[in-house]
Amino acid sequence: MITWLDRQLSRLERKRQLLRGRIAHWRGARVGARFGVGYGVCIKYPSCLKVGDDVSIEDHSLLH
């Protein structure tokens, strides 16, 4: 059973992912709407990254 707290934690994590995606955009990545980056993701060359809308990179990934 999914509780109210589980839903709130899920929403909070999505907001964190979207914030990390915005930071990647500020660093030079060309991203679409609702781009999310999980915890522990390393993007070596953000200026070379181009993704579309509704893309999420999951936790602990390395993009080189």
Tab-separated table of N, CA and C in Angstrom:
chain	number	residue	atom	x	y	z
A	1	MET	N	0.839	-1.173	0.000
A	1	MET	CA	0.000	0.000	0.000
A	1	MET	C	0.893	1.249	0.000
A	2	ILE	N	0.588	2.151	-0.892
A	2	ILE	CA	1.330	3.400	-0.969
A	2	ILE	C	0.684	4.400	-0.014
A	3	THR	N	1.479	4.920	0.885
A	3	THR	CA	0.951	5.840	1.884
A	3	THR	C	1.096	7.279	1.411
A	4	TRP	N	0.477	8.158	2.143
A	4	TRP	CA	0.562	9.586	1.867
A	4	TRP	C	2.012	10.055	1.933
A	5	LEU	N	2.764	9.560	2.895
A	5	LEU	CA	4.166	9.940	3.043
A	5	LEU	C	4.999	9.479	1.851
A	6	ASP	N	4.738	8.290	1.339
A	6	ASP	CA	5.443	7.790	0.159
A	6	ASP	C	5.219	8.705	-1.047
A	7	ARG	N	3.986	9.138	-1.229
A	7	ARG	CA	3.677	10.038	-2.347
A	7	ARG	C	4.390	11.364	-2.189
A	8	GLN	N	4.429	11.896	-0.979
A	8	GLN	CA	5.100	13.169	-0.738
A	8	GLN	C	6.603	13.058	-0.976
A	9	LEU	N	7.201	11.958	-0.540
A	9	LEU	CA	8.630	11.752	-0.757
A	9	LEU	C	8.946	11.596	-2.240
A	10	SER	N	8.069	10.942	-2.976
A	10	SER	CA	8.252	10.785	-4.409
A	10	SER	C	8.185	12.146	-5.113
A	11	ARG	N	7.241	12.968	-4.727
A	11	ARG	CA	7.122	14.311	-5.316
A	11	ARG	C	8.336	15.167	-4.990
A	12	LEU	N	8.828	15.068	-3.772
A	12	LEU	CA	10.010	15.831	-3.369
A	12	LEU	C	11.229	15.397	-4.173
A	13	GLU	N	11.407	14.098	-4.368
A	13	GLU	CA	12.543	13.614	-5.156
A	13	GLU	C	12.450	14.080	-6.605
A	14	ARG	N	11.251	14.092	-7.187
A	14	ARG	CA	11.089	14.577	-8.565
A	14	ARG	C	11.468	16.047	-8.654
A	15	LYS	N	11.093	16.841	-7.665
A	15	LYS	CA	11.461	18.261	-7.668
A	15	LYS	C	12.975	18.426	-7.584
A	16	ARG	N	13.628	17.563	-6.806
A	16	ARG	CA	15.088	17.606	-6.730
A	16	ARG	C	15.707	17.247	-8.073
A	17	GLN	N	15.153	16.241	-8.748
A	17	GLN	CA	15.661	15.865	-10.063
A	17	GLN	C	15.527	17.017	-11.060
A	18	LEU	N	14.398	17.691	-11.032
A	18	LEU	CA	14.194	18.809	-11.948
A	18	LEU	C	15.147	19.961	-11.637
A	19	LEU	N	15.429	20.200	-10.381
A	19	LEU	CA	16.393	21.231	-10.005
A	19	LEU	C	17.791	20.871	-10.507
A	20	ARG	N	18.201	19.611	-10.345
A	20	ARG	CA	19.501	19.178	-10.863
A	20	ARG	C	19.544	19.306	-12.388
A	21	GLY	N	18.422	19.054	-13.053
A	21	GLY	CA	18.342	19.238	-14.503
A	21	GLY	C	18.507	20.694	-14.890
A	22	ARG	N	17.942	21.576	-14.107
A	22	ARG	CA	18.100	23.006	-14.374
A	22	ARG	C	19.556	23.435	-14.194
A	23	ILE	N	20.223	22.881	-13.199
A	23	ILE	CA	21.643	23.184	-12.982
A	23	ILE	C	22.466	22.702	-14.179
A	24	ALA	N	22.150	21.517	-14.695
A	24	ALA	CA	22.847	21.020	-15.889
A	24	ALA	C	22.624	21.969	-17.066
A	25	HIS	N	21.430	22.504	-17.177
A	25	HIS	CA	21.135	23.476	-18.238
A	25	HIS	C	21.982	24.740	-18.056
A	26	TRP	N	22.122	25.202	-16.836
A	26	TRP	CA	22.950	26.387	-16.572
A	26	TRP	C	24.411	26.130	-16.913
A	27	ARG	N	24.840	24.867	-16.799
A	27	ARG	CA	26.220	24.502	-17.103
A	27	ARG	C	26.445	24.306	-18.600
A	28	GLY	N	25.409	24.436	-19.411
A	28	GLY	CA	25.579	24.400	-20.857
A	28	GLY	C	24.855	23.296	-21.592
A	29	ALA	N	24.180	22.400	-20.900
A	29	ALA	CA	23.444	21.324	-21.571
A	29	ALA	C	22.219	21.902	-22.269
A	30	ARG	N	21.925	21.366	-23.434
A	30	ARG	CA	20.722	21.769	-24.166
A	30	ARG	C	19.645	20.739	-23.856
A	31	VAL	N	18.681	21.139	-23.066
A	31	VAL	CA	17.690	20.187	-22.563
A	31	VAL	C	16.282	20.670	-22.873
A	32	GLY	N	15.372	19.697	-22.953
A	32	GLY	CA	13.971	19.999	-23.174
A	32	GLY	C	13.250	20.249	-21.851
A	33	ALA	N	11.950	20.321	-21.942
A	33	ALA	CA	11.122	20.557	-20.759
A	33	ALA	C	11.131	19.334	-19.851
A	34	ARG	N	11.078	19.568	-18.561
A	34	ARG	CA	10.995	18.521	-17.535
A	34	ARG	C	12.155	17.533	-17.603
A	35	PHE	N	13.371	18.047	-17.744
A	35	PHE	CA	14.580	17.232	-17.742
A	35	PHE	C	15.005	17.018	-16.300
A	36	GLY	N	15.160	15.762	-15.897
A	36	GLY	CA	15.518	15.440	-14.524
A	36	GLY	C	16.829	14.674	-14.439
A	37	VAL	N	17.586	14.984	-13.399
A	37	VAL	CA	18.867	14.320	-13.160
A	37	VAL	C	18.833	13.735	-11.760
A	38	GLY	N	19.100	12.441	-11.664
A	38	GLY	CA	19.081	11.752	-10.385
A	38	GLY	C	20.289	12.074	-9.521
A	39	TYR	N	20.288	11.526	-8.324
A	39	TYR	CA	21.348	11.735	-7.348
A	39	TYR	C	22.624	11.027	-7.795
A	40	GLY	N	23.743	11.694	-7.679
A	40	GLY	CA	25.033	11.079	-7.973
A	40	GLY	C	25.365	10.972	-9.449
A	41	VAL	N	24.674	11.704	-10.298
A	41	VAL	CA	24.952	11.671	-11.734
A	41	VAL	C	26.104	12.617	-12.038
A	42	CYS	N	27.037	12.158	-12.868
A	42	CYS	CA	28.173	12.969	-13.276
A	42	CYS	C	28.085	13.189	-14.781
A	43	ILE	N	27.967	14.444	-15.194
A	43	ILE	CA	27.948	14.801	-16.609
A	43	ILE	C	29.274	15.494	-16.892
A	44	LYS	N	30.182	14.785	-17.571
A	44	LYS	CA	31.539	15.289	-17.782
A	44	LYS	C	31.569	16.535	-18.660
A	45	TYR	N	30.851	16.520	-19.764
A	45	TYR	CA	30.851	17.635	-20.709
A	45	TYR	C	29.411	18.073	-20.976
A	46	PRO	N	28.843	18.892	-20.095
A	46	PRO	CA	27.425	19.256	-20.255
A	46	PRO	C	27.147	20.019	-21.550
A	47	SER	N	28.142	20.716	-22.086
A	47	SER	CA	27.900	21.462	-23.322
A	47	SER	C	27.683	20.529	-24.515
A	48	CYS	N	28.047	19.262	-24.406
A	48	CYS	CA	27.852	18.279	-25.474
A	48	CYS	C	26.548	17.504	-25.325
A	49	LEU	N	25.811	17.735	-24.252
A	49	LEU	CA	24.581	16.992	-23.982
A	49	LEU	C	23.384	17.696	-24.605
A	50	LYS	N	22.603	16.935	-25.369
A	50	LYS	CA	21.373	17.464	-25.952
A	50	LYS	C	20.294	16.399	-25.781
A	51	VAL	N	19.244	16.719	-25.028
A	51	VAL	CA	18.145	15.778	-24.795
A	51	VAL	C	16.812	16.482	-25.016
A	52	GLY	N	15.785	15.701	-25.246
A	52	GLY	CA	14.460	16.235	-25.504
A	52	GLY	C	13.626	16.392	-24.241
A	53	ASP	N	12.328	16.502	-24.445
A	53	ASP	CA	11.377	16.683	-23.348
A	53	ASP	C	11.190	15.385	-22.563
A	54	ASP	N	10.850	15.534	-21.288
A	54	ASP	CA	10.487	14.421	-20.397
A	54	ASP	C	11.570	13.344	-20.302
A	55	VAL	N	12.823	13.758	-20.209
A	55	VAL	CA	13.943	12.831	-20.071
A	55	VAL	C	14.426	12.874	-18.630
A	56	SER	N	14.709	11.700	-18.066
A	56	SER	CA	15.282	11.595	-16.727
A	56	SER	C	16.490	10.675	-16.784
A	57	ILE	N	17.563	11.094	-16.142
A	57	ILE	CA	18.752	10.275	-16.002
A	57	ILE	C	18.736	9.770	-14.566
A	58	GLU	N	18.779	8.458	-14.410
A	58	GLU	CA	18.627	7.866	-13.092
A	58	GLU	C	19.879	8.016	-12.234
A	59	ASP	N	19.753	7.665	-10.981
A	59	ASP	CA	20.818	7.829	-9.981
A	59	ASP	C	22.103	7.109	-10.363
A	60	HIS	N	23.215	7.701	-9.924
A	60	HIS	CA	24.555	7.113	-10.024
A	60	HIS	C	24.927	6.732	-11.454
A	61	SER	N	24.749	7.676	-12.370
A	61	SER	CA	25.107	7.458	-13.772
A	61	SER	C	26.290	8.347	-14.135
A	62	LEU	N	27.024	7.958	-15.146
A	62	LEU	CA	28.141	8.738	-15.654
A	62	LEU	C	27.916	8.956	-17.143
A	63	LEU	N	27.869	10.205	-17.544
A	63	LEU	CA	27.743	10.547	-18.968
A	63	LEU	C	29.056	11.184	-19.387
A	64	HIS	N	29.763	10.508	-20.266
A	64	HIS	CA	31.069	10.994	-20.705
A	64	HIS	C	30.993	11.348	-22.163
